[in-house]
Coordinates of C-alpha atoms in Angstrom, one line a residue:
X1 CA 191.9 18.5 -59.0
X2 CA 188.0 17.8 -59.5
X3 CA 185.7 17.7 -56.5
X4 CA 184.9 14.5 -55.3
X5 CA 180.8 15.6 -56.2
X6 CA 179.0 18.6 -58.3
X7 CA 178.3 21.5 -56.2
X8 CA 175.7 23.7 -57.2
X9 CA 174.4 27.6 -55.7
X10 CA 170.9 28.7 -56.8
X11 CA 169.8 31.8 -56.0
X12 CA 166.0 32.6 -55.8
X13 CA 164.9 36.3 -55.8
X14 CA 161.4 35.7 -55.1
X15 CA 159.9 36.9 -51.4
X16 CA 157.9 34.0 -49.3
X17 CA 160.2 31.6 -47.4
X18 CA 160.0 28.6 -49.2
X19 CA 162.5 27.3 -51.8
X20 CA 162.0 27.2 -55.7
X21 CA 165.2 25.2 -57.8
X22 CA 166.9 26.5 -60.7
X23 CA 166.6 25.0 -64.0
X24 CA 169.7 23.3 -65.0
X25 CA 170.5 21.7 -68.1
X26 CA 171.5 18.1 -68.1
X27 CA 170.4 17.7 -64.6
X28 CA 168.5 14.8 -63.7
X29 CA 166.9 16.5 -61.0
X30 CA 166.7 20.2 -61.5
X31 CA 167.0 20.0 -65.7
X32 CA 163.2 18.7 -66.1
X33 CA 160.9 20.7 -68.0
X34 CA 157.9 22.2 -65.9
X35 CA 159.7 21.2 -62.7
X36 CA 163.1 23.3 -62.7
X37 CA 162.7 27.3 -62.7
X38 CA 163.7 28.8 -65.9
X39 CA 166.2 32.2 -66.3
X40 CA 165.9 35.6 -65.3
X41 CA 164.5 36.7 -68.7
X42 CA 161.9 34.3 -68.7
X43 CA 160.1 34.4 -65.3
X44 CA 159.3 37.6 -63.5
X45 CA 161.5 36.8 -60.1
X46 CA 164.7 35.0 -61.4
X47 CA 165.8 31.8 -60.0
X48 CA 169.2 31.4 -61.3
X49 CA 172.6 29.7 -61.4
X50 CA 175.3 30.6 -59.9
X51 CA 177.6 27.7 -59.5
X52 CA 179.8 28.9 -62.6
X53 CA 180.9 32.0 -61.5
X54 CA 181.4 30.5 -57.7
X55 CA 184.7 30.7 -56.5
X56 CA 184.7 29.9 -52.2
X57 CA 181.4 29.1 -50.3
X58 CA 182.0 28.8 -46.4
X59 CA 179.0 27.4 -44.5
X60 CA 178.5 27.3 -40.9
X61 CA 176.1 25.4 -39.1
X62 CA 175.2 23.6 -35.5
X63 CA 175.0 23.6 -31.8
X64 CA 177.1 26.0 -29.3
X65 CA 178.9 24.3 -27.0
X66 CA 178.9 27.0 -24.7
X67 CA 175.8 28.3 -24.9
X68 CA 174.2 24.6 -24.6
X69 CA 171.6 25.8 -28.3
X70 CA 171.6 26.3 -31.6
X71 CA 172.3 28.8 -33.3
X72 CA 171.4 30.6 -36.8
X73 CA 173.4 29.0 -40.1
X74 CA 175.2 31.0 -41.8
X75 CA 176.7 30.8 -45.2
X76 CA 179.0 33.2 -47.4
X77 CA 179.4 32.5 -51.2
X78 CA 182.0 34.7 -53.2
X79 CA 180.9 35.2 -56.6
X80 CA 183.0 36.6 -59.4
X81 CA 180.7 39.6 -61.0
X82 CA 182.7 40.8 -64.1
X83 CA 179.7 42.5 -65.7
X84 CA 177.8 44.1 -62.9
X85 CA 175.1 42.3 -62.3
X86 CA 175.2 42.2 -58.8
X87 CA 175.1 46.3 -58.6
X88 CA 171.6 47.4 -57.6
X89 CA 171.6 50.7 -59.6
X90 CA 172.6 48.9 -62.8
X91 CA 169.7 48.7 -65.1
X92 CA 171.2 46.1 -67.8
X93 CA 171.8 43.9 -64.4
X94 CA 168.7 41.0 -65.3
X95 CA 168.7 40.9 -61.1
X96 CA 167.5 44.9 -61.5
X97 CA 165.0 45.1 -59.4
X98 CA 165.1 42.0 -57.7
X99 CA 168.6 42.7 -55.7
X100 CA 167.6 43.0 -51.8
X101 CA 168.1 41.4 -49.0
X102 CA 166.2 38.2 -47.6
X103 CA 166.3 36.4 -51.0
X104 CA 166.6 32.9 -50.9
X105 CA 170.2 30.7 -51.4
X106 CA 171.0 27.5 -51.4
X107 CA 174.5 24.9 -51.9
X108 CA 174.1 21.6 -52.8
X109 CA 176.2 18.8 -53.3
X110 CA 175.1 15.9 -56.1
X111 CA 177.1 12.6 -55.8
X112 CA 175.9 9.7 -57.7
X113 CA 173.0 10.1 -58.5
X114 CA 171.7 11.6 -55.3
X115 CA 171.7 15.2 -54.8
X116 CA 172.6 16.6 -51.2
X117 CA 171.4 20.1 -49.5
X118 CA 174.4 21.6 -47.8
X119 CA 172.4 24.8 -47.0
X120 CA 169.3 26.6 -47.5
X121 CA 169.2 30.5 -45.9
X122 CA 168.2 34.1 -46.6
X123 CA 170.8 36.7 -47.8
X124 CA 171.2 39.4 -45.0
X125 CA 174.0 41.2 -47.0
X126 CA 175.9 41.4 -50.4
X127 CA 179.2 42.7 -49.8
X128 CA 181.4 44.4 -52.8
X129 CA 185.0 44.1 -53.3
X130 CA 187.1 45.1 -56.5
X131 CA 190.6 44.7 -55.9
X132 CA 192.9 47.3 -56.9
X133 CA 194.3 46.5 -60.5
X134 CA 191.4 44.1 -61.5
X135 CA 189.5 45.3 -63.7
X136 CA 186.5 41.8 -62.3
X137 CA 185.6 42.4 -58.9
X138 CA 183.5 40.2 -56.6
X139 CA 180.6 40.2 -54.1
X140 CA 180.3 38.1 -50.9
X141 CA 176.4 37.2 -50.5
X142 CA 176.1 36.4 -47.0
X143 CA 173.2 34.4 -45.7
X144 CA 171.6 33.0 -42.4
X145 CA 169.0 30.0 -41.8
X146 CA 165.1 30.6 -41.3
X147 CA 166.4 31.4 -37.0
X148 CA 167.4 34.9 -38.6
X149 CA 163.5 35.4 -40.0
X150 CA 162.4 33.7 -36.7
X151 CA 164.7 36.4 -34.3
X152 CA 163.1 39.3 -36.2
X153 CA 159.2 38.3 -35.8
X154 CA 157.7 39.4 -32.5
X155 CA 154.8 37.2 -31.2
X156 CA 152.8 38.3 -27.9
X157 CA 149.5 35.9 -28.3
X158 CA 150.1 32.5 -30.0
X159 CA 146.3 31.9 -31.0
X160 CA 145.4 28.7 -30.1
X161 CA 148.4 27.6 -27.9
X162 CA 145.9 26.3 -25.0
X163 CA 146.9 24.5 -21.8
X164 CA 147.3 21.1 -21.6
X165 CA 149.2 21.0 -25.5
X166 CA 152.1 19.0 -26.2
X167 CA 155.3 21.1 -26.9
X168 CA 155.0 19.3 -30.4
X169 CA 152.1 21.4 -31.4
X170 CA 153.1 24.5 -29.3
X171 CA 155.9 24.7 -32.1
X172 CA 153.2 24.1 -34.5
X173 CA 151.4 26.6 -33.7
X174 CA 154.1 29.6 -33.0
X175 CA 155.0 28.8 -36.4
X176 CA 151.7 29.7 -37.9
X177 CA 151.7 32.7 -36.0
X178 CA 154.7 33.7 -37.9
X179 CA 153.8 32.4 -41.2
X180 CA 156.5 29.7 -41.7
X181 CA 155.6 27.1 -44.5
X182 CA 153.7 24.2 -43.3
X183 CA 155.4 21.8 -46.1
X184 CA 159.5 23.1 -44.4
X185 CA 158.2 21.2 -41.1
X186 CA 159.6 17.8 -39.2
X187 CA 157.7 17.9 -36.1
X188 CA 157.3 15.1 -33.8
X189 CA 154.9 15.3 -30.9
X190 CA 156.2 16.3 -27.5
X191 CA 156.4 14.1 -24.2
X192 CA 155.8 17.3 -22.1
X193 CA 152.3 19.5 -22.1
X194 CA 152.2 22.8 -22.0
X195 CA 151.1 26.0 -19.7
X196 CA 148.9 28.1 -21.8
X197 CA 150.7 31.0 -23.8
X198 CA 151.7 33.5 -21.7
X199 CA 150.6 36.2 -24.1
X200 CA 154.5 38.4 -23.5
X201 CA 156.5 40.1 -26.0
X202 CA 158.8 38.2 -27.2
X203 CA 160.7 36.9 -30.0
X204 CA 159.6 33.9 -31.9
X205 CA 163.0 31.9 -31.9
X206 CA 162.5 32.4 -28.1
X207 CA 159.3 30.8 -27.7
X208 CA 160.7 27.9 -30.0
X209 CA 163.7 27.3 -28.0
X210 CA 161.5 27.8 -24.9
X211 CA 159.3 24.7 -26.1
X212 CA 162.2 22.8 -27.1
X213 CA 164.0 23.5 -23.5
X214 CA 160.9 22.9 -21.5
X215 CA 160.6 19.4 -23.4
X216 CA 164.3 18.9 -23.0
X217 CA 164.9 18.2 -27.2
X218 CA 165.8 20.4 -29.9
X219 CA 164.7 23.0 -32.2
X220 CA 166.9 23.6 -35.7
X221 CA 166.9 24.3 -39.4
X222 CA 168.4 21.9 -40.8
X223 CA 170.4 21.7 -44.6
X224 CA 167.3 22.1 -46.7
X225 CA 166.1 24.4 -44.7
X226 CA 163.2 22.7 -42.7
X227 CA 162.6 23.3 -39.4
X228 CA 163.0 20.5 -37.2
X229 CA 161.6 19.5 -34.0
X230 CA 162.8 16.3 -31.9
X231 CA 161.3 15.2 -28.8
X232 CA 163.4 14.1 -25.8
X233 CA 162.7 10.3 -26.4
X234 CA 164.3 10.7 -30.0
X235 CA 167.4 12.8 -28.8
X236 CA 167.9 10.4 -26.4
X237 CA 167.5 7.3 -28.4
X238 CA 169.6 8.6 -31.2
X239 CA 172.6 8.2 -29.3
X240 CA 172.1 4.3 -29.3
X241 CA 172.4 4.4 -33.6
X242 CA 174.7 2.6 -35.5
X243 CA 178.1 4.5 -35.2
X244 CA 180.1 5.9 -38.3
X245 CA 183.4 4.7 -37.6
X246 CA 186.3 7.7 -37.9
X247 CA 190.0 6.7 -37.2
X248 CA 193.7 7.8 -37.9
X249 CA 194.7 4.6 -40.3
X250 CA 191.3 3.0 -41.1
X251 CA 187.8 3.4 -41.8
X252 CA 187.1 7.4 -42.4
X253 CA 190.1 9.4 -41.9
X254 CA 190.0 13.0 -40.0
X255 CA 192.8 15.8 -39.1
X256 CA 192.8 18.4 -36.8
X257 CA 191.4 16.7 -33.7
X258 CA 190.2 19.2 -31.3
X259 CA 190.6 17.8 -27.3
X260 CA 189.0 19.2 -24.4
X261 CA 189.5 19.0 -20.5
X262 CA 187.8 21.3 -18.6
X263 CA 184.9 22.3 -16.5
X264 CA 183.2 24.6 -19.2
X265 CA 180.3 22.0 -19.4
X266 CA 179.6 21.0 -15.7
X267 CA 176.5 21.9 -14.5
X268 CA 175.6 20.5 -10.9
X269 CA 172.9 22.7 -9.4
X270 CA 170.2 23.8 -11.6
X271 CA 166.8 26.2 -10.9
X272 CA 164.2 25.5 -13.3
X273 CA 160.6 28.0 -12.9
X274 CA 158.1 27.6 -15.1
X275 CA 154.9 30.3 -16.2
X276 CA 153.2 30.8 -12.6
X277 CA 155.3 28.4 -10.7
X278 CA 158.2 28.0 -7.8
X279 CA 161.4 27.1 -8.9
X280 CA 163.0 24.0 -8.6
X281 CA 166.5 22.7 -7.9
X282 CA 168.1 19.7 -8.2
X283 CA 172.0 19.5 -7.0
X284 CA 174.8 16.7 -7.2
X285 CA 176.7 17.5 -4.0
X286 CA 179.3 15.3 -5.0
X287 CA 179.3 17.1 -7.9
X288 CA 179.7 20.6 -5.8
X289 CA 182.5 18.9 -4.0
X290 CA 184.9 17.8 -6.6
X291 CA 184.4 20.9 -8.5
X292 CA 183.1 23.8 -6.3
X293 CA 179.2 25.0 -7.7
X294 CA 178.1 25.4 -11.4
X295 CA 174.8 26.6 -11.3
X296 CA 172.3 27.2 -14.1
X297 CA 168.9 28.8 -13.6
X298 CA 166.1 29.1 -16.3
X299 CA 162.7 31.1 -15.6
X300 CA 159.8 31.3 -17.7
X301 CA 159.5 27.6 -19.1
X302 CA 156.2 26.5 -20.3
X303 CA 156.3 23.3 -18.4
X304 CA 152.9 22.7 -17.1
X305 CA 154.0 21.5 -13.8
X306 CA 156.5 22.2 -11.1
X307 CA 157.2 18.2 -11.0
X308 CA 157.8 18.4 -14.9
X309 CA 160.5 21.4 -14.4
X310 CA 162.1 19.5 -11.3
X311 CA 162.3 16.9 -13.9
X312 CA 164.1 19.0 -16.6
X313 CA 166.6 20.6 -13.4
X314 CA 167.3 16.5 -12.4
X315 CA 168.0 15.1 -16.0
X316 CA 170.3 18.6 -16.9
X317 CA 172.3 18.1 -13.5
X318 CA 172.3 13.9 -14.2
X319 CA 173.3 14.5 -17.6
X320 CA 176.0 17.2 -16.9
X321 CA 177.5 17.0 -13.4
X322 CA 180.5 14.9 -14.5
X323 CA 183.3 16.1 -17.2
X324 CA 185.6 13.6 -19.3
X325 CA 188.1 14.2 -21.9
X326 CA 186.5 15.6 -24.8
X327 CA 187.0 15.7 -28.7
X328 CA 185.0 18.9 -30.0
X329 CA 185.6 18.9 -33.5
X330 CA 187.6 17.3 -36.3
X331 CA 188.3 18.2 -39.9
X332 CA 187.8 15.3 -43.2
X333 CA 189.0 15.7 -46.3
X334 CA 186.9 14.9 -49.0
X335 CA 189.8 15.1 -51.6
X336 CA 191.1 11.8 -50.0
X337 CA 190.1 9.0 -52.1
X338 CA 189.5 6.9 -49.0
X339 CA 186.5 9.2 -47.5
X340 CA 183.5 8.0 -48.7
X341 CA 181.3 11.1 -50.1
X342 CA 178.0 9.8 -49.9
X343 CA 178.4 9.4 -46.0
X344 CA 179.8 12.4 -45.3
X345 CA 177.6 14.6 -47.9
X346 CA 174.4 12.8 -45.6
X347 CA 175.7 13.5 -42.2
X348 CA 173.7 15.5 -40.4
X349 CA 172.6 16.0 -36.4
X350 CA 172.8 13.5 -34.1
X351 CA 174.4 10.8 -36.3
X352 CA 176.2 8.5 -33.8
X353 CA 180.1 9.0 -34.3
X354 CA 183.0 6.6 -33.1
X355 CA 186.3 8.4 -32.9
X356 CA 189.8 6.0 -32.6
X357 CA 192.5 8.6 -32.6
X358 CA 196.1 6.5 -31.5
X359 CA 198.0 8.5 -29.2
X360 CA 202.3 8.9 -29.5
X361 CA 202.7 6.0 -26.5
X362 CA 200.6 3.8 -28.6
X363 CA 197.2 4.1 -26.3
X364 CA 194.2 5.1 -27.5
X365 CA 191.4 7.2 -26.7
X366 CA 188.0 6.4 -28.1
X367 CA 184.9 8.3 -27.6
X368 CA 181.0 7.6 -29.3
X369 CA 179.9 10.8 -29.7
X370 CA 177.1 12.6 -32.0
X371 CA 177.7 14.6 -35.4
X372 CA 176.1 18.6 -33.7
X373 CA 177.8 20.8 -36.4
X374 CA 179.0 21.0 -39.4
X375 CA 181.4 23.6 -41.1
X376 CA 181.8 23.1 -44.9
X377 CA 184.7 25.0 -46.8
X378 CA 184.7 24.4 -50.5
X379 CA 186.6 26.4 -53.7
X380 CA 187.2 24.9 -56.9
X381 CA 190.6 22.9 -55.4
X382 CA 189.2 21.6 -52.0
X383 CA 186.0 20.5 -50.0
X384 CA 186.3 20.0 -46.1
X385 CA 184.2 19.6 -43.7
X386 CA 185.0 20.1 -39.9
X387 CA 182.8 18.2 -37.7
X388 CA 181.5 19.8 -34.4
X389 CA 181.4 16.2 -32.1
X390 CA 179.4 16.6 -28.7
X391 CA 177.9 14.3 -26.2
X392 CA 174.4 14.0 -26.4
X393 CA 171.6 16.8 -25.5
X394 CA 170.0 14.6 -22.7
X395 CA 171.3 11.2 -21.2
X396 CA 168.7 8.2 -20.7
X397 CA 168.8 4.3 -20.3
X398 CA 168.5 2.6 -23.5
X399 CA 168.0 -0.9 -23.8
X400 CA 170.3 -3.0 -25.7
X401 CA 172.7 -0.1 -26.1
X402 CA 176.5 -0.5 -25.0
X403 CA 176.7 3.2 -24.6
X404 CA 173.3 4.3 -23.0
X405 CA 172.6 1.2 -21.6
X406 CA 174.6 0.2 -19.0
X407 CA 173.1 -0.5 -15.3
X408 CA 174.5 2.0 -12.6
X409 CA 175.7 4.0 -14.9
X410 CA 173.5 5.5 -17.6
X411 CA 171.4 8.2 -16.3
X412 CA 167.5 7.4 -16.5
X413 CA 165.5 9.6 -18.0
X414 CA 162.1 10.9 -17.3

């Protein structure tokens, strides 16, 4: 059975951290002379092909539930190697020389025209199998997202990261003090200033995340391999989007619905302490009552006020002091002919979802909830996608919104 669209796996040998594309015959996009990278004879750090010899890629991408962040991509992509060219001592290999780790990779998915990045990551490892009695063995080039280059770069000083600066540009500029690619940047300007840097050792990704906590959005890298920053007005607001419609016997059909109901999430007394301040709490004692404490501290935010991080500890404890029956994941098909491809090659974080799955007695449960993960599995016969589903990063009123805009009951932001 054929794929439902063309995947693709380039693989670019040159150093730097931003992407090149492989030249590919007959390609509308990528098959365009003086645009598409030619072949490892021809330029001095290949960027080649590999789709043809591709036989599994696995990708692994979004938020932690548990840990409330996150967390680096990863990708593997198993590549059939029947004449060595992915052995680093072999000098008739055209990737002599060029084999190391922290090369660029990328999948991608083109479907009518329009051609989708599933990932975009650095290699952190090829490993080499050759199965007993085959005479072609294989190599497993596993990969991570730009939060792997971030983790390993120390900062102390972020030059120019003066009091007063939104946490927009704080990200900004701990991003030039590691060198990160000013074209691979979404940014949007923060609603919370900043504390000037605190000049510690410390890694990058942790000053990121520290910006994005203190302003109460998110930090990622998404498909393509930007890094994206969203302010807490746009997390919030995204929950109020148009819904993509899932369900058992119409619209977009799923499988493997993964329920929840438990008190992992609960949070009803939280410390917040910022750079040089005193912390501050915020508790729901109803909250404590029901369900006994679950308390979170965080120390070190670059708020620049105690009243901001009283307002971070209010909205986390608003936003997170109740718990609900939860669906955390569920798995689509793209081999069935009723899943449209286009939509579900373009979802990506924080894409409103509505979720109708009928129960035996004939009830149903129905929860809105937002796309915050995405796990592709893909070989020659089959292309699946499992879907982590959470409720949003931070609550607020929305107008005009039957979900985040209901009086008494939606939380209201800060």
């Amino acid at each position: 059975m054929s794929l439902p669209a063309q995947i693709s796996v380039s693989f670019d040998f040159s150093s730097g951290a931003t992407f090149g594309y492989p030249f590919l015959l007959n390609d509308d996009e990528f098959g365009l002379l003086d645009t598409g990278a030619l072949s490892a004879s021809e330029v001095p750090a290949p960027i080649v092909d590999l789709t043809p010899d591709v036989r599994q890629i696995s990708i692994k991408r979004g938020r932690n539930i548990m840990r409330d962040q996150y967390e680096a991509g990863t990708c593997i992509v198993r590549v059939l190697d029947p004449l060595s060219y992915f052995n680093p001592q072999s000098v008739t290999s055209p990737y002599f020389g060029f084999l190391t780790p922290l090369r660029k990779l990328r999948v991608a998915a083109t479907y009518s025209g329009t051609t989708y990045f599933l990932y975009s990551g650095y290699t952190t490892e090829y490993r080499y199998t050759y199965p007993q009695g085959q005479e072609t063995g294989y190599v497993d080039i596993i990969c991570a997202d730009a939060f792997r280059l971030m983790q390993q770069a120390t900062v102390t000083t972020v030059a120019s990261a003066t009091a007063g600066q939104d946490t927009g540009t704080r990200i900004d500029k701990i991003l030039d003090e590691v060198s990160f690619p000013t074209s691979m940047r979404t940014l949007d300007t923060g609603a919370t200033l900043c504390v000037a840097d605190p000049a510690t050792a410390r890694t990058s990704l942790d000053a990121l995340l520290n910006a994005a906590f203190s302003e109460q959005g998110a930090f990622f890298i998404n498909s393509s391999g930007t890094a994206v920053f969203k302010n807490r007005s746009n997390t919030i607001t995204s929950a109020s989007g148009t819904p993509i419609d899932f369900n058992q016997t119409g619209d977009i059909p799923y499988s493997n619905l993964v329920f929840a109901f438990d008190d992992k999430l609960i949070i009803n007394s939280a410390g917040m302490t910022r750079v040089g301040g005193t912390q501050q709490v915020a508790e729901s004692a109803d909250s404590i009552a029901k369900y006994f404490p679950h308390q979170l501290n965080e120390s070190n935010l670059i708020a620049q006020t105690d009243t901001d991080t009283l307002n971070i500890a209010q909205i986390f404890v608003a936003t997170r002091q109740e718990t609900t029956i939860r669906i955390d994941a569920m798995t689509v098909d793209l081999l069935d002919t009723a899943v449209p491809t286009g939509i579900m090659l373009g979802l990506d974080y924080f894409q409103p979802l509505k979720i109708t799955n009928t129960q035996p007695d004939g009830s149903t449960i129905v929860k809105t909830l937002q796309c915050q993960g995405l796990d592709w599995s893909i070989t020659p016969n089959q292309m699946q996608v499992t879907v982590t589903t959470l409720e949003p990063i931070t609550d607020g009123f929305t107008l005009n919104s039957n979900v985040q805009g209901i009086i008494d009951t939606s939380v209201l932001a800060y």
